[in-house]
mmCIF file of C-alpha atoms in Angstrom:
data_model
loop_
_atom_site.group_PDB
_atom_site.id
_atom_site.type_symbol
_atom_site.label_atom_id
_atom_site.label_comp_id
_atom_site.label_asym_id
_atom_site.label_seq_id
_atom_site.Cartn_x
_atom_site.Cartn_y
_atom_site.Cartn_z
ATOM 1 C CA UNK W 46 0.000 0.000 0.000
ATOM 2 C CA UNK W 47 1.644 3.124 -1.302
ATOM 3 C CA UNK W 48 1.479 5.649 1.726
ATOM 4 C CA UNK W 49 2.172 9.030 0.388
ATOM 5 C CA UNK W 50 0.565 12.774 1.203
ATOM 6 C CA UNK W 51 -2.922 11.492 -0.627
ATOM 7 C CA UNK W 52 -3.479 8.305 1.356
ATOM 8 C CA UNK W 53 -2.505 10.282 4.744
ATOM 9 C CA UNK W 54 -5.724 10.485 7.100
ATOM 10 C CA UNK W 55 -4.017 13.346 8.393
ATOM 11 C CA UNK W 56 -4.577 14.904 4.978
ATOM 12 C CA UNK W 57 -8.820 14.150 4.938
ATOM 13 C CA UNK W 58 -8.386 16.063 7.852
ATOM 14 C CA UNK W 59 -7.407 19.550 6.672
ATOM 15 C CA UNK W 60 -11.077 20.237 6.114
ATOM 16 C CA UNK W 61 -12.150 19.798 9.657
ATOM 17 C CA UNK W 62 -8.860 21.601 10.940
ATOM 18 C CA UNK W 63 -9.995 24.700 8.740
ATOM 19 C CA UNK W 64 -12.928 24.862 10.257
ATOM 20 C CA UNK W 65 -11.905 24.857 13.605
ATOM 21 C CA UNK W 66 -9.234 27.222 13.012
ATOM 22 C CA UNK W 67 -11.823 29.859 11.941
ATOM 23 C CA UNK W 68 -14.181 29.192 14.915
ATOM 24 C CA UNK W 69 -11.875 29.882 17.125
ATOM 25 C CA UNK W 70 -10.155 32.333 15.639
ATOM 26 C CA UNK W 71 -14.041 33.859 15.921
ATOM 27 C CA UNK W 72 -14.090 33.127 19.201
ATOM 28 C CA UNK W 73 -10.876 34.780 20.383
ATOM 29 C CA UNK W 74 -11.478 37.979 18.599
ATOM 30 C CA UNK W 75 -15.053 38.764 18.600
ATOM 31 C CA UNK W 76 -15.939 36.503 21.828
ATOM 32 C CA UNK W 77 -13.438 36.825 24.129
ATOM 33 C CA UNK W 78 -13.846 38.000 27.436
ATOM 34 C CA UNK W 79 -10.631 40.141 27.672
ATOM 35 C CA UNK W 80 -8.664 38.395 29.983
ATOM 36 C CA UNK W 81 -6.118 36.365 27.332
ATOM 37 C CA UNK W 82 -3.309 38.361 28.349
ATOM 38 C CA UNK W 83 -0.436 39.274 26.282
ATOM 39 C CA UNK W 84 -0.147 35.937 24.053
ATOM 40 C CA UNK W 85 -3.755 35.088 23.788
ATOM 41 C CA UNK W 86 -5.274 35.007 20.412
ATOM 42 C CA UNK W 87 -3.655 34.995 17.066
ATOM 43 C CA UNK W 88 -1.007 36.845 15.349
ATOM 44 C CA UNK W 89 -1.209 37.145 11.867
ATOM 45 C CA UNK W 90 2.744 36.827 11.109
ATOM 46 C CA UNK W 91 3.077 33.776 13.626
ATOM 47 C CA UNK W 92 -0.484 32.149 12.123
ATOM 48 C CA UNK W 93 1.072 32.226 8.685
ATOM 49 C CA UNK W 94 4.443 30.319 9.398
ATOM 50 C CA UNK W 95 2.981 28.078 11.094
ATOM 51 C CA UNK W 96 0.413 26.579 8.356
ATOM 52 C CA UNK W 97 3.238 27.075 6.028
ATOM 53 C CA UNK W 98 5.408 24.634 8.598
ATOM 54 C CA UNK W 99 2.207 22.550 8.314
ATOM 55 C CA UNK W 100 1.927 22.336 4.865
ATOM 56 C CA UNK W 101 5.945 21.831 4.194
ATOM 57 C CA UNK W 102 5.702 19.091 6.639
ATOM 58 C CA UNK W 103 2.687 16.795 4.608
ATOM 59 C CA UNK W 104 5.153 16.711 1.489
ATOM 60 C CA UNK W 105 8.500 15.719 3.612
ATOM 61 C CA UNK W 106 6.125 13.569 5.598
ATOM 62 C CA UNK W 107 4.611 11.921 2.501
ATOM 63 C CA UNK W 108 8.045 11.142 0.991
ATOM 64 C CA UNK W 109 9.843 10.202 4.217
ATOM 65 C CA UNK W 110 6.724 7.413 4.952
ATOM 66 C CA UNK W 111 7.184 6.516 1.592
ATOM 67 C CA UNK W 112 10.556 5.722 1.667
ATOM 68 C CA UNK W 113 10.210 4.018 5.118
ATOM 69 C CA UNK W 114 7.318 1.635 3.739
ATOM 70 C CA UNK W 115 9.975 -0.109 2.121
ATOM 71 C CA UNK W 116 11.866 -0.508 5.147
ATOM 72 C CA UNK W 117 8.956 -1.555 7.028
ATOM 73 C CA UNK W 118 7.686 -3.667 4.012
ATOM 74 C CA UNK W 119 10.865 -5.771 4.581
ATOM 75 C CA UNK W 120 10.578 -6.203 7.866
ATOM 76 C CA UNK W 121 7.051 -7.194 8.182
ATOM 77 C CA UNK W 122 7.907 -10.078 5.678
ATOM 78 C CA UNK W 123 10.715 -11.491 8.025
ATOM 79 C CA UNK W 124 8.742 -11.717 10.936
ATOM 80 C CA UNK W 125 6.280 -14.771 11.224
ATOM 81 C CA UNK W 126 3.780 -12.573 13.329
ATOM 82 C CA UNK W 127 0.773 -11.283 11.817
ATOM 83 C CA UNK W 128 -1.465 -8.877 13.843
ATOM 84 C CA UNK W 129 -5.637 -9.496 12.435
ATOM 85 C CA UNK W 130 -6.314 -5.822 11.321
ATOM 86 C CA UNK W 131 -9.968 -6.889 10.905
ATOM 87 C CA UNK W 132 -10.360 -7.556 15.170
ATOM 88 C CA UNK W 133 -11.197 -4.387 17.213
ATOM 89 C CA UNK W 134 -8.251 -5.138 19.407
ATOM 90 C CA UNK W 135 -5.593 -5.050 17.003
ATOM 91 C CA UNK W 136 -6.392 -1.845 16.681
ATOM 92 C CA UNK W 137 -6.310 -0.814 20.036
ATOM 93 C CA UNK W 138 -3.391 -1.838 20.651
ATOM 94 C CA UNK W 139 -2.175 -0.455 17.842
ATOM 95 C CA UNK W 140 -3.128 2.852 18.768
ATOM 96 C CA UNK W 141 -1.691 2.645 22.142
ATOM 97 C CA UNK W 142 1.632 0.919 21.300
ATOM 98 C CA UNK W 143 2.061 4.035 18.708
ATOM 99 C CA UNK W 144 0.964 6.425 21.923
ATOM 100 C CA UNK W 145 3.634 4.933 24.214
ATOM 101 C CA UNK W 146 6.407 5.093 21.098
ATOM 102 C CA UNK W 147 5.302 8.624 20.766
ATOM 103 C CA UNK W 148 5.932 9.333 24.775
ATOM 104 C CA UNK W 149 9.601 7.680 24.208
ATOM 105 C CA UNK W 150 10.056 10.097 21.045
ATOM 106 C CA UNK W 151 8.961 13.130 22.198
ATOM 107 C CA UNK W 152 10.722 13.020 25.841
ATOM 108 C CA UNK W 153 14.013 11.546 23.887
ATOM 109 C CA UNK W 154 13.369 15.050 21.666
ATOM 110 C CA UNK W 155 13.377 17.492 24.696
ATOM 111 C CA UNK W 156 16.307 15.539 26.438
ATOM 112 C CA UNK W 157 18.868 14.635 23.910
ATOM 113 C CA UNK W 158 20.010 18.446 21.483
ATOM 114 C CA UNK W 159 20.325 16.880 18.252
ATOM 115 C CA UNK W 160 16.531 15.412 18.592
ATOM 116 C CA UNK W 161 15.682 18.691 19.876
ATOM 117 C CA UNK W 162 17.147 20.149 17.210
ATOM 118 C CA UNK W 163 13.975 18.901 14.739
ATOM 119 C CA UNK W 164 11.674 19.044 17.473
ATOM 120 C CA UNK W 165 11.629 22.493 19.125
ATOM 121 C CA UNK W 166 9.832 24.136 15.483
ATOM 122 C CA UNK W 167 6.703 22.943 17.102
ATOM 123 C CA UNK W 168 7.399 24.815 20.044
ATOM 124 C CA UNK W 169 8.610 28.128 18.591
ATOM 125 C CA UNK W 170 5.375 29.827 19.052
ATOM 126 C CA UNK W 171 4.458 32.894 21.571
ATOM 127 C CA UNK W 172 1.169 31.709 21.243
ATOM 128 C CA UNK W 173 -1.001 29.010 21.725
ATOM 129 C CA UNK W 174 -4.359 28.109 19.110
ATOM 130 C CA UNK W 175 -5.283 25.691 16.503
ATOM 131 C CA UNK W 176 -2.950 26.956 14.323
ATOM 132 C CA UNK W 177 0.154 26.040 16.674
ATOM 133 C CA UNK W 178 -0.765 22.427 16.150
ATOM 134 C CA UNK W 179 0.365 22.774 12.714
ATOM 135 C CA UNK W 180 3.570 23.859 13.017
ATOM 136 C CA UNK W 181 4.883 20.587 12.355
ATOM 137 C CA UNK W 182 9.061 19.649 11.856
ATOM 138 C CA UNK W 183 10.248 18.869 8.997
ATOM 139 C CA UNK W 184 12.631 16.067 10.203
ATOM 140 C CA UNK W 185 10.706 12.757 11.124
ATOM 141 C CA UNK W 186 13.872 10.674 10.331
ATOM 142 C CA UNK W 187 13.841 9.654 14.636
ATOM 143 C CA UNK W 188 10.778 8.711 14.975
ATOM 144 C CA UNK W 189 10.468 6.382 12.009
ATOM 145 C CA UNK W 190 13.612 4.702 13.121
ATOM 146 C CA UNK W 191 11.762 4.166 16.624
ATOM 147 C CA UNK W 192 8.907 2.742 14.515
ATOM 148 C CA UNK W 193 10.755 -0.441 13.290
ATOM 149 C CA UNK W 194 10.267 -2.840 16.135
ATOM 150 C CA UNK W 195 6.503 -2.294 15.051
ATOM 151 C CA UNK W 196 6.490 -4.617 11.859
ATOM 152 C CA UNK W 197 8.765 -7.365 13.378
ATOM 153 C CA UNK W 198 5.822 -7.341 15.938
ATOM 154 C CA UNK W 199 3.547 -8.174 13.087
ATOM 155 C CA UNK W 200 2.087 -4.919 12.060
ATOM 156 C CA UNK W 201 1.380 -3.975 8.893
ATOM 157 C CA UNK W 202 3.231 -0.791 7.565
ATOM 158 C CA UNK W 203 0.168 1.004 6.754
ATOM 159 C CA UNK W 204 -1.415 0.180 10.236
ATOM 160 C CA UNK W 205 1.494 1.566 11.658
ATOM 161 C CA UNK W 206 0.948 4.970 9.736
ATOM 162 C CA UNK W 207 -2.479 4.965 9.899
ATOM 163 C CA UNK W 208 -2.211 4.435 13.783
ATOM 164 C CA UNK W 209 -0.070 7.663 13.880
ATOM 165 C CA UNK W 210 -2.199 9.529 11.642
ATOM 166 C CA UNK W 211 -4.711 9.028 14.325
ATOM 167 C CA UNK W 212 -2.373 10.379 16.761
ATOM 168 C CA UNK W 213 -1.802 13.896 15.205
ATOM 169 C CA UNK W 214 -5.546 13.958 14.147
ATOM 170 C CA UNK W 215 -5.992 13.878 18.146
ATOM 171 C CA UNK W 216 -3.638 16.054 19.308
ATOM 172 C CA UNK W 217 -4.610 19.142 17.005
ATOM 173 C CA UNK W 218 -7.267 19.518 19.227
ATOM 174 C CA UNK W 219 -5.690 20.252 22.356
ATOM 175 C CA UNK W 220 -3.941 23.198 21.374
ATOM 176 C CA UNK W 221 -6.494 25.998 22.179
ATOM 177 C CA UNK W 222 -6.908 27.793 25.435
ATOM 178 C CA UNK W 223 -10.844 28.139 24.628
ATOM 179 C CA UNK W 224 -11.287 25.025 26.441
ATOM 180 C CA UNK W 225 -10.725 24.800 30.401
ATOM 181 C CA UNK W 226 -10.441 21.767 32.574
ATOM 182 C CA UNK W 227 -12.453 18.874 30.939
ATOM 183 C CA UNK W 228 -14.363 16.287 33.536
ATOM 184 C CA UNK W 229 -11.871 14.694 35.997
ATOM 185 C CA UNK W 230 -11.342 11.050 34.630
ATOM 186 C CA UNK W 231 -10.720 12.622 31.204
ATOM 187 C CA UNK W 232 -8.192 14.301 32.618
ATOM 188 C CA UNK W 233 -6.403 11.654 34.524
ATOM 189 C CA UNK W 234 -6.793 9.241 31.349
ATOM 190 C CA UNK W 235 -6.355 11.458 28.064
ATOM 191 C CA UNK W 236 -4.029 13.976 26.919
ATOM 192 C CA UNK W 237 -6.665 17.118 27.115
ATOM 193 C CA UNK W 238 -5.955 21.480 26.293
ATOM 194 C CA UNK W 239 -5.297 22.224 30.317
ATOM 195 C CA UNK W 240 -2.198 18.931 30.036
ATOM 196 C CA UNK W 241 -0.927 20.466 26.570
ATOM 197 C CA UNK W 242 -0.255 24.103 27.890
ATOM 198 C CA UNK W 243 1.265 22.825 30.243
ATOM 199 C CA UNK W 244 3.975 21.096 27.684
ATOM 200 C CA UNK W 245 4.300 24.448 25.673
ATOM 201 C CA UNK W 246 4.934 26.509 28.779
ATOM 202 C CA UNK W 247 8.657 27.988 29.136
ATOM 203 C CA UNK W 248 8.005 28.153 32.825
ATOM 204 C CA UNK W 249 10.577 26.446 34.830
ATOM 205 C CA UNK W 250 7.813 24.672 36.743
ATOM 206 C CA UNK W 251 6.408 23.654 33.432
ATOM 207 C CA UNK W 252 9.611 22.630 31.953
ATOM 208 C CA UNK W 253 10.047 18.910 30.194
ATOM 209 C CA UNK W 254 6.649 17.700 31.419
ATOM 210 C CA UNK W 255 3.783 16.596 30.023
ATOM 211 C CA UNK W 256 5.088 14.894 27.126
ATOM 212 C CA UNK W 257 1.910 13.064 26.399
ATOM 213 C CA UNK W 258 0.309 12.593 22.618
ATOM 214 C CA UNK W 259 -3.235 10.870 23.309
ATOM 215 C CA UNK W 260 -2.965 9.639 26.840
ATOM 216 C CA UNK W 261 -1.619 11.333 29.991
ATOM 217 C CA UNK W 262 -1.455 7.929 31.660
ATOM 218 C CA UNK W 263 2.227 7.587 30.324
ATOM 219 C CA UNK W 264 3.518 10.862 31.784
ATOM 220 C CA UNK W 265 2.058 10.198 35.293
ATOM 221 C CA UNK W 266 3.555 6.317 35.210
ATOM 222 C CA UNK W 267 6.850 7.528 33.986
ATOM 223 C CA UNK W 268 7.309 10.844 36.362
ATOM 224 C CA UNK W 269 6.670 13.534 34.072
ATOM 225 C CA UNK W 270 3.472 15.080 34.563
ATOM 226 C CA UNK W 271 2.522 18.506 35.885
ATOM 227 C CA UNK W 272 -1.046 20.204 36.482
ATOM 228 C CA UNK W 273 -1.838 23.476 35.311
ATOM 229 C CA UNK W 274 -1.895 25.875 38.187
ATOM 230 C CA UNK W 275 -1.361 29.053 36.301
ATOM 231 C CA UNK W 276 -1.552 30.586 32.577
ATOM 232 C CA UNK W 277 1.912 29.219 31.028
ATOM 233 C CA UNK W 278 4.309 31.662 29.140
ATOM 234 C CA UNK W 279 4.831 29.814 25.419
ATOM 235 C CA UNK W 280 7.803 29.856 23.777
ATOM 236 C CA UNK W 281 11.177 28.724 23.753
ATOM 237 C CA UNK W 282 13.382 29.536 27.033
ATOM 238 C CA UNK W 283 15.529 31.633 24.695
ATOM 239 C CA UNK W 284 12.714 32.480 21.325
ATOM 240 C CA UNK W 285 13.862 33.377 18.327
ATOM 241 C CA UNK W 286 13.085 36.631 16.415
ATOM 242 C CA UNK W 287 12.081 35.427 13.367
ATOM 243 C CA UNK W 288 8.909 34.055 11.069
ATOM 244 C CA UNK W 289 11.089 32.935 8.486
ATOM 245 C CA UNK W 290 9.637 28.654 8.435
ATOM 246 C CA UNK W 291 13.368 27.712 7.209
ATOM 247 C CA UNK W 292 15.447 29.091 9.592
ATOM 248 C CA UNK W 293 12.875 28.069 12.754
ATOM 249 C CA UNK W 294 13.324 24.855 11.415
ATOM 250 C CA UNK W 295 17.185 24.371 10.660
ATOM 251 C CA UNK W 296 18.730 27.178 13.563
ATOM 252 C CA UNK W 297 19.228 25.047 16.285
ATOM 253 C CA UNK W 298 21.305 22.482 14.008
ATOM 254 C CA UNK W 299 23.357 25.232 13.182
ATOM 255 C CA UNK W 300 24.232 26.411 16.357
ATOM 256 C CA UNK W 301 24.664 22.594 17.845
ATOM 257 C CA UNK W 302 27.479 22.391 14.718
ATOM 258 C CA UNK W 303 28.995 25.791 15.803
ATOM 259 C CA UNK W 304 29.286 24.440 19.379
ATOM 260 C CA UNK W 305 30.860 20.916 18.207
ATOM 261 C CA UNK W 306 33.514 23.028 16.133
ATOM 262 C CA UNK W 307 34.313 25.368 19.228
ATOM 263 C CA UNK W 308 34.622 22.243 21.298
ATOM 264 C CA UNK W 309 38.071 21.318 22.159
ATOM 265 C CA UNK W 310 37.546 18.161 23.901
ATOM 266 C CA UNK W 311 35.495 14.726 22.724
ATOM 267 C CA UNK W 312 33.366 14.457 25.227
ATOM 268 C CA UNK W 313 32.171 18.121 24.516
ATOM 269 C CA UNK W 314 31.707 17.641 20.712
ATOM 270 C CA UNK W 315 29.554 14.044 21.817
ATOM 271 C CA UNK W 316 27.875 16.603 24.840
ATOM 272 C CA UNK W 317 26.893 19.051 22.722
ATOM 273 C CA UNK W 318 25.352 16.964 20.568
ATOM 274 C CA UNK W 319 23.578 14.386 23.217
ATOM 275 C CA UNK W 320 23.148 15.714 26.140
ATOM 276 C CA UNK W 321 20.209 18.196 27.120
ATOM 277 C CA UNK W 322 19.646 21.328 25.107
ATOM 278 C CA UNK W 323 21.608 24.417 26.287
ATOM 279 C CA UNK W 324 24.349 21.488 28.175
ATOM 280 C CA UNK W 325 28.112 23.343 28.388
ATOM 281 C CA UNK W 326 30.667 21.598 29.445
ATOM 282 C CA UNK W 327 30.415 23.962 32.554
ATOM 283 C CA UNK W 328 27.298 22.635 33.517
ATOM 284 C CA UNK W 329 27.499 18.965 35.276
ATOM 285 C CA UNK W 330 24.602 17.535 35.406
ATOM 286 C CA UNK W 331 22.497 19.472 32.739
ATOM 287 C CA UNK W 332 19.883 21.801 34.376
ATOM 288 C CA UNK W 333 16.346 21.143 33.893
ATOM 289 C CA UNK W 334 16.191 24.414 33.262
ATOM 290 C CA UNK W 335 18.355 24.861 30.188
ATOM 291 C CA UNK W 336 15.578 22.387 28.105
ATOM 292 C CA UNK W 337 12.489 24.220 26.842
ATOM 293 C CA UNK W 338 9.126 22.565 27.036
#
């Protein structure tokens, strides 16, 4: 099954995102009952780069999944397990194995630089809406390498992408501050708009937590979860004046290179590289501070 931008559920989407995007937009502006503070609503300079990152990102997406299905292709056909794609639970656990691989992914991308390096596009916004949610990276080459286990476990390569699809579809939705605290065991179960600010906040209390795609469950097994107790400040700990989609998404690999050249030891070049973003050699262990969330 060819698996390019066209077959992409995430694409059958767009409609559905548009249409959100203008009701709130509606909302914010004609709606809103004044107290968004500083960052609240949208900008139209930010709004812009970030459905261009979103649209840049279905065409690298679409040829990077293409490329993998060969990959995966291969090694579904060495593996002897098949998973039933027609039972109801193949698909639930399809869509929470691809959750907790997410969880892994995304809290490898805020602790290790050169992962952060693709990942921290998504979180170069000031401000927080619908349109945030598509300011996608434009380097998915880590988490399709996490991905192959998934085939050897007898999934098929379109289930796999498919199961992800359903993932992002999810997650647009909880990047809007129209929507408060959602009934109590939704919020202890499912990754919900109160959890997700919480993620983009630059706060230090709201620092690498939260790293969550559809259920929260992950990040309060595996330590990293934090409640909203106050309106987060988004952004990067250090943002960067600019709209321009190719530099957000390239700057931090240039300045990881210019800190491996100025290195004078190995174990800098490697630390500047793998350990935390904004790790010096001065700084032993990494702050939790010096990662942005």
């Amino acid at each position: 099954m060819t698996f390019g931008v066209l077959q992409d559920p995430v694409t059958y989407a767009i409609p559905a995102f548009v249409v959100f995007l203008l009701l709130e937009f509606v909302s914010l502006r004609v709606l809103d009952d004044g107290d968004g503070g500083q960052y609240a609503g949208y900008e139209g300079r930010d709004s812009r780069t970030s459905l261009w990152m979103g649209f840049g990102s279905l065409f690298v997406t679409g040829g990077t999944r293409a490329a993998a299905l060969i990959g995966y292709a291969a090694l579904y056909e060495l593996s002897p397990l098949r998973l039933d794609t027609h039972r109801w639970y193949s698909w639930v656990y399809a869509v929470v194995i691809v959750d907790l691989i997410f969880y892994v992914i995304h809290r490898g991308s805020h602790r290790v630089r050169v992962l952060w390096a693709a990942h921290q596009a998504h979180h170069s916004s000031q401000h927080f809406n619908l349109s945030t949610a598509l300011r996608q990276k434009w380097n998915p080459w880590f988490e399709l390498l996490c991905w192959t286990p998934l085939p050897l476990l007898g999934m098929p390569p379109w289930m796999i992408f498919t199961a992800f699809s359903v993932n992002l579809i999810f997650q647009f939705w909880v990047h809007t501050e129209k929507i408060g605290r959602l009934p109590r065991p939704v919020e202890y179960v499912f990754n919900t708009p109160s959890h997700h600010r919480v993620h983009h906040g630059s706060d230090p209390e709201y620092l690498d937590k939260n790293y969550a795609g559809m259920f929260i469950v992950w990040d309060r097994l595996f330590g990293s979860y934090a409640e909203e107790v106050q309106r987060p400040t988004y952004g990067l700990t250090k943002n960067v004046a600019t709209f321009n989609p190719f530099r957000l998404q390239y700057f931090e690999y240039a300045n990881m290179l210019r800190d491996v050249r100025s290195a004078t030891t190995l174990r800098a070049r490697l630390g500047h590289i793998f350990a935390p973003p904004g790790w010096t050699p001065s700084t032993e262990p990494a702050s939790e501070l010096t990662s942005t969330a």
